[in-house]
mmCIF file of N, CA and C in Angstrom:
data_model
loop_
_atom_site.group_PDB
_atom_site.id
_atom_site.type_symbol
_atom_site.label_atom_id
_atom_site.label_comp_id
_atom_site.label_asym_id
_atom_site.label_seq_id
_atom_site.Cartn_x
_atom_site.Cartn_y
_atom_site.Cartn_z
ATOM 1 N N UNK A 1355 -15.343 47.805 -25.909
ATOM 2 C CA UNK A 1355 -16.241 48.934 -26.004
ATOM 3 C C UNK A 1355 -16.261 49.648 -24.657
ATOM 4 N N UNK A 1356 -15.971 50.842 -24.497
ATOM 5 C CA UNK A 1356 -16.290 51.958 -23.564
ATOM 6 C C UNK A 1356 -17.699 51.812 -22.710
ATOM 7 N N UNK A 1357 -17.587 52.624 -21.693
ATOM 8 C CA UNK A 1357 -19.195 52.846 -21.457
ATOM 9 C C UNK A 1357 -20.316 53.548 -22.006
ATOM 10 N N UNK A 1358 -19.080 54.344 -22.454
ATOM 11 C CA UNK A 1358 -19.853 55.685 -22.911
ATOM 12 C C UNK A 1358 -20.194 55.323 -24.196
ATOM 13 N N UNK A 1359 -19.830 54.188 -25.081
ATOM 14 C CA UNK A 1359 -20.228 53.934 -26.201
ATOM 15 C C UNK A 1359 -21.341 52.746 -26.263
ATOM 16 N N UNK A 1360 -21.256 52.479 -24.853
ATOM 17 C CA UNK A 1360 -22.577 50.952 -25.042
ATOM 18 C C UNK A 1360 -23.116 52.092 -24.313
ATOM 19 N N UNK A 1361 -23.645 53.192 -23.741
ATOM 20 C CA UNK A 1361 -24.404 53.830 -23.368
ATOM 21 C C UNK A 1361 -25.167 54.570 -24.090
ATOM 22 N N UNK A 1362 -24.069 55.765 -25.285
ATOM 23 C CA UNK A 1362 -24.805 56.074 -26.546
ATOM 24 C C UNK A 1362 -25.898 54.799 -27.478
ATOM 25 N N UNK A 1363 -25.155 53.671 -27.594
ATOM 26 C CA UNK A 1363 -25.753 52.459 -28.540
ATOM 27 C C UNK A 1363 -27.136 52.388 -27.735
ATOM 28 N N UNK A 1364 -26.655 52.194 -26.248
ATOM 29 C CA UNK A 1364 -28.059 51.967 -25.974
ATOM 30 C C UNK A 1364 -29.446 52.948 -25.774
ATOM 31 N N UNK A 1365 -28.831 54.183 -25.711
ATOM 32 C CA UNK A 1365 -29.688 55.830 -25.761
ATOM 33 C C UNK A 1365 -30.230 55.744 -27.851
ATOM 34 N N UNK A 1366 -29.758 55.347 -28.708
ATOM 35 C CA UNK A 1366 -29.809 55.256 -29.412
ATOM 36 C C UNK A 1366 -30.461 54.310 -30.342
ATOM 37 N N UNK A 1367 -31.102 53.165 -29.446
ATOM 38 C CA UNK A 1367 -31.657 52.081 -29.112
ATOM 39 C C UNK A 1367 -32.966 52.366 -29.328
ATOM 40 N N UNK A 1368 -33.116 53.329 -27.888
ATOM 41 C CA UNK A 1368 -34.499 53.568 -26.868
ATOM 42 C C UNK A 1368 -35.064 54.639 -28.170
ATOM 43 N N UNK A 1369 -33.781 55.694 -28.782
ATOM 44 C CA UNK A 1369 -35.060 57.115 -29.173
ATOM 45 C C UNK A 1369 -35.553 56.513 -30.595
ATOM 46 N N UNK A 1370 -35.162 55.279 -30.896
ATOM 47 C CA UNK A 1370 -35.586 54.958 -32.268
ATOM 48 C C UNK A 1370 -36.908 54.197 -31.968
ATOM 49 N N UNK A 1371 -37.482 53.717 -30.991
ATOM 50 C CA UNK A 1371 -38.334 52.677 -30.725
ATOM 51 C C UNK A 1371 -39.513 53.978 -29.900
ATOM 52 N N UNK A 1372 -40.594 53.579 -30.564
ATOM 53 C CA UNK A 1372 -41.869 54.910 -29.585
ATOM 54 C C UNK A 1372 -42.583 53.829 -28.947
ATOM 55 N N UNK A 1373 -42.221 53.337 -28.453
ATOM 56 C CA UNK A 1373 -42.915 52.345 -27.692
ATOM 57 C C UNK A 1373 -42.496 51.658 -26.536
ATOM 58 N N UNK A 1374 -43.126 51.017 -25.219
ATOM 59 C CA UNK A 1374 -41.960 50.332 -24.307
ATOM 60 C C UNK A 1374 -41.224 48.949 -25.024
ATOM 61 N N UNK A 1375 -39.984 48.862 -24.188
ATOM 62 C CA UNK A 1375 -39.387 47.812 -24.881
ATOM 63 C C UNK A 1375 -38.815 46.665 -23.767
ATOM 64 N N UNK A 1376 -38.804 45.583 -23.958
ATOM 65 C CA UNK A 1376 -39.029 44.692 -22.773
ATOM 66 C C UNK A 1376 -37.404 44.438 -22.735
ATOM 67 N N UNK A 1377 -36.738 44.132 -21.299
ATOM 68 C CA UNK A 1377 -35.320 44.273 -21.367
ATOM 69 C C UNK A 1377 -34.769 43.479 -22.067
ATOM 70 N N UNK A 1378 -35.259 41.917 -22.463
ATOM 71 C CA UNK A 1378 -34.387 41.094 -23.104
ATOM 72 C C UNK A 1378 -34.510 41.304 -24.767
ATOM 73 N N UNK A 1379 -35.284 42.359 -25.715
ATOM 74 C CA UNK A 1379 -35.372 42.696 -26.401
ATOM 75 C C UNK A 1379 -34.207 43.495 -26.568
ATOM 76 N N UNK A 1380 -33.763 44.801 -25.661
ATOM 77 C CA UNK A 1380 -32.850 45.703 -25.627
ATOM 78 C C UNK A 1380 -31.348 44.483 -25.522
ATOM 79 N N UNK A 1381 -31.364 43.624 -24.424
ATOM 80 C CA UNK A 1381 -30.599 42.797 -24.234
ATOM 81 C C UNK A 1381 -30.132 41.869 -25.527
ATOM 82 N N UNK A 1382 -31.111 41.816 -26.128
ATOM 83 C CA UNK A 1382 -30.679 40.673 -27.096
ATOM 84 C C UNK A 1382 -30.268 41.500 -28.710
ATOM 85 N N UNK A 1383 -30.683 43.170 -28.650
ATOM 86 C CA UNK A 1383 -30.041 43.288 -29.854
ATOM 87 C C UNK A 1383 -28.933 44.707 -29.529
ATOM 88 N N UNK A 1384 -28.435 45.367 -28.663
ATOM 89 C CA UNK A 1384 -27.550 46.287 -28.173
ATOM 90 C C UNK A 1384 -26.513 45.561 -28.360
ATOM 91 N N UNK A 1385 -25.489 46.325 -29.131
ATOM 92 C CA UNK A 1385 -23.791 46.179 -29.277
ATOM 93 C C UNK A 1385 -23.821 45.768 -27.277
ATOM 94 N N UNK A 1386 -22.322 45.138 -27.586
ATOM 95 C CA UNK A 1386 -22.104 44.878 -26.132
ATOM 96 C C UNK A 1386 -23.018 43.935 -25.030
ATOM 97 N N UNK A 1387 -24.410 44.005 -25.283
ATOM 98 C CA UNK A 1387 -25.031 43.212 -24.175
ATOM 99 C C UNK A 1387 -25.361 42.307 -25.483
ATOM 100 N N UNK A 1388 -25.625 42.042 -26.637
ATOM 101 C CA UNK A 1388 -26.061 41.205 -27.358
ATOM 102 C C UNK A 1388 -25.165 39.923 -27.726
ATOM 103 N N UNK A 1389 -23.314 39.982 -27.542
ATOM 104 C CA UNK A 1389 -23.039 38.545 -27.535
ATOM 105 C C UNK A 1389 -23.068 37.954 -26.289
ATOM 106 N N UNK A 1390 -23.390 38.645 -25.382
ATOM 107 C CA UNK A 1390 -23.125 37.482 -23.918
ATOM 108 C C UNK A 1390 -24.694 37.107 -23.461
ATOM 109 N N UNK A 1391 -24.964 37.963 -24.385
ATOM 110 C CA UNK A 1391 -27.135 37.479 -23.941
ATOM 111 C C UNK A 1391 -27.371 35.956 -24.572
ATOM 112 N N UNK A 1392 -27.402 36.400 -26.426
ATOM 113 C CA UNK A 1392 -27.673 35.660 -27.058
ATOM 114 C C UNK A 1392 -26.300 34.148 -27.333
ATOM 115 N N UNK A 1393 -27.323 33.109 -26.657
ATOM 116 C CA UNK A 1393 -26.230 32.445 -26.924
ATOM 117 C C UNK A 1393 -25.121 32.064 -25.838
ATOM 118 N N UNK A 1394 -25.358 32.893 -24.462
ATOM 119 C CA UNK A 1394 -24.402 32.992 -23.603
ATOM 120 C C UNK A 1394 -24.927 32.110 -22.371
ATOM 121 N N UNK A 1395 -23.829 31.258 -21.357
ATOM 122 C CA UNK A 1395 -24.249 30.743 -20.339
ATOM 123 C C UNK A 1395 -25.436 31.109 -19.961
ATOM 124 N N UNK A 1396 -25.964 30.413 -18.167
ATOM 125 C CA UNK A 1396 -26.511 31.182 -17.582
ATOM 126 C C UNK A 1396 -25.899 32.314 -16.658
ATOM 127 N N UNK A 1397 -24.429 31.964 -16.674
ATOM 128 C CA UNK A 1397 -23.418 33.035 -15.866
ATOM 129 C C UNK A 1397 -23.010 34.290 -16.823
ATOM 130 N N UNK A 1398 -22.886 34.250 -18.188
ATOM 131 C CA UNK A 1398 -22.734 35.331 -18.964
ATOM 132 C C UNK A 1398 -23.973 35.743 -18.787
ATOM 133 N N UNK A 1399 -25.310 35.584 -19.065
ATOM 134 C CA UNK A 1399 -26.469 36.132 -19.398
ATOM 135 C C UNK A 1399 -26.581 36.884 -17.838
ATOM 136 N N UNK A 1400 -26.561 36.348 -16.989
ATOM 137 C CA UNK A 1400 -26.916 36.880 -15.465
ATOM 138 C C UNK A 1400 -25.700 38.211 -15.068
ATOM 139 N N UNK A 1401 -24.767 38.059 -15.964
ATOM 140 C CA UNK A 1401 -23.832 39.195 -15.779
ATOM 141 C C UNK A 1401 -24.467 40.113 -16.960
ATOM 142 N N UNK A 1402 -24.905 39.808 -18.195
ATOM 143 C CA UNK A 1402 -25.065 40.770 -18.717
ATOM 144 C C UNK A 1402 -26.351 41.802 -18.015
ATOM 145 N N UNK A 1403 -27.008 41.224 -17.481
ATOM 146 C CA UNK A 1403 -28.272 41.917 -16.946
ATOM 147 C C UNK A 1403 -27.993 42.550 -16.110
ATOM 148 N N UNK A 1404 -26.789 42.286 -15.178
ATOM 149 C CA UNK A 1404 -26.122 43.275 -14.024
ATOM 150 C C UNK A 1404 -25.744 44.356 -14.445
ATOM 151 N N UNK A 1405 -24.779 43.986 -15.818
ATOM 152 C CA UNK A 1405 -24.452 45.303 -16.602
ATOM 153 C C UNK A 1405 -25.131 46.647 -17.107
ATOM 154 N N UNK A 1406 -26.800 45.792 -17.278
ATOM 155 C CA UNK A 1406 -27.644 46.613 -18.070
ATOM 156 C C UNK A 1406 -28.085 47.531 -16.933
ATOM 157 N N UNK A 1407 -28.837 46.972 -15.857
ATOM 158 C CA UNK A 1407 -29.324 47.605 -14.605
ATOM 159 C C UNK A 1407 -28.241 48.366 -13.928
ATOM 160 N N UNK A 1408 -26.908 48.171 -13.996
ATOM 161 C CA UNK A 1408 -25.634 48.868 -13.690
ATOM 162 C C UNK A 1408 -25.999 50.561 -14.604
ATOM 163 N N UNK A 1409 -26.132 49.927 -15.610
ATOM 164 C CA UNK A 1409 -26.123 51.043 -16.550
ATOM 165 C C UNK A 1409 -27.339 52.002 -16.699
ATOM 166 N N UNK A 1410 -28.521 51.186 -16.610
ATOM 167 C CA UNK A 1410 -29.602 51.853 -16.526
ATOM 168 C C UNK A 1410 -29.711 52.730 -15.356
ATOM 169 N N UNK A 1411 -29.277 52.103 -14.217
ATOM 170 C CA UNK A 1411 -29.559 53.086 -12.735
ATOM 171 C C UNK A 1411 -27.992 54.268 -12.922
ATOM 172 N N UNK A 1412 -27.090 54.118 -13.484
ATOM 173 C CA UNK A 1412 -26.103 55.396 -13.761
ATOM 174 C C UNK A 1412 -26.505 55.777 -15.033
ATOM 175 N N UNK A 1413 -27.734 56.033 -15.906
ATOM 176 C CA UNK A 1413 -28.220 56.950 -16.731
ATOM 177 C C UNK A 1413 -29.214 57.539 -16.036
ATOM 178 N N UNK A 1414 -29.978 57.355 -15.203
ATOM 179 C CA UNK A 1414 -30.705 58.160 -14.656
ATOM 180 C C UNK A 1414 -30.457 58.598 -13.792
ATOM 181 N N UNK A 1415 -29.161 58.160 -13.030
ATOM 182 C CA UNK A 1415 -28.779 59.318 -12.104
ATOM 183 C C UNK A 1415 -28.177 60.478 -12.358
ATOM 184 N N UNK A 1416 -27.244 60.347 -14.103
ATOM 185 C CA UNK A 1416 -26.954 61.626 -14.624
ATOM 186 C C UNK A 1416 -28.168 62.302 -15.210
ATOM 187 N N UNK A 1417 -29.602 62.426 -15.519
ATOM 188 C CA UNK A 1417 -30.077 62.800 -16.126
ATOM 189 C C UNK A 1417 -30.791 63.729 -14.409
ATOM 190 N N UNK A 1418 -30.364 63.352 -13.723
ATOM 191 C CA UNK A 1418 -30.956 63.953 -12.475
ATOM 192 C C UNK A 1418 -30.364 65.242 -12.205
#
């Protein structure tokens, strides 16, 4: 999967939910971060969260 497609999944995530959503919620059901969360080491899981915060801090820097 692309970035740009675990980025849509995850923009697509957020506008369906009107409410806050706690990261391992987003983590545990998003294409892409959801097999290395659920189920995954503590070295997959600790990378997936790098990924997410990777991703989260380069969506808001394009929205800037």
């Amino acid at each position: 999967m692309t970035k740009t497609e675990r980025w849509l999944n995850l923009l697509a995530f957020l506008l369906d939910r009107h409410y806050p959503v706690p990261r391992e919620e987003i983590l545990s059901q998003v294409d892409d971060y959801m097999d290395d969360w659920v189920g995954g080491s503590d070295k997959q899981r600790e990378s997936v969260r790098r990924k997410f915060e990777r991703d989260k801090a380069e969506l808001k820097a394009s929205a800037s």
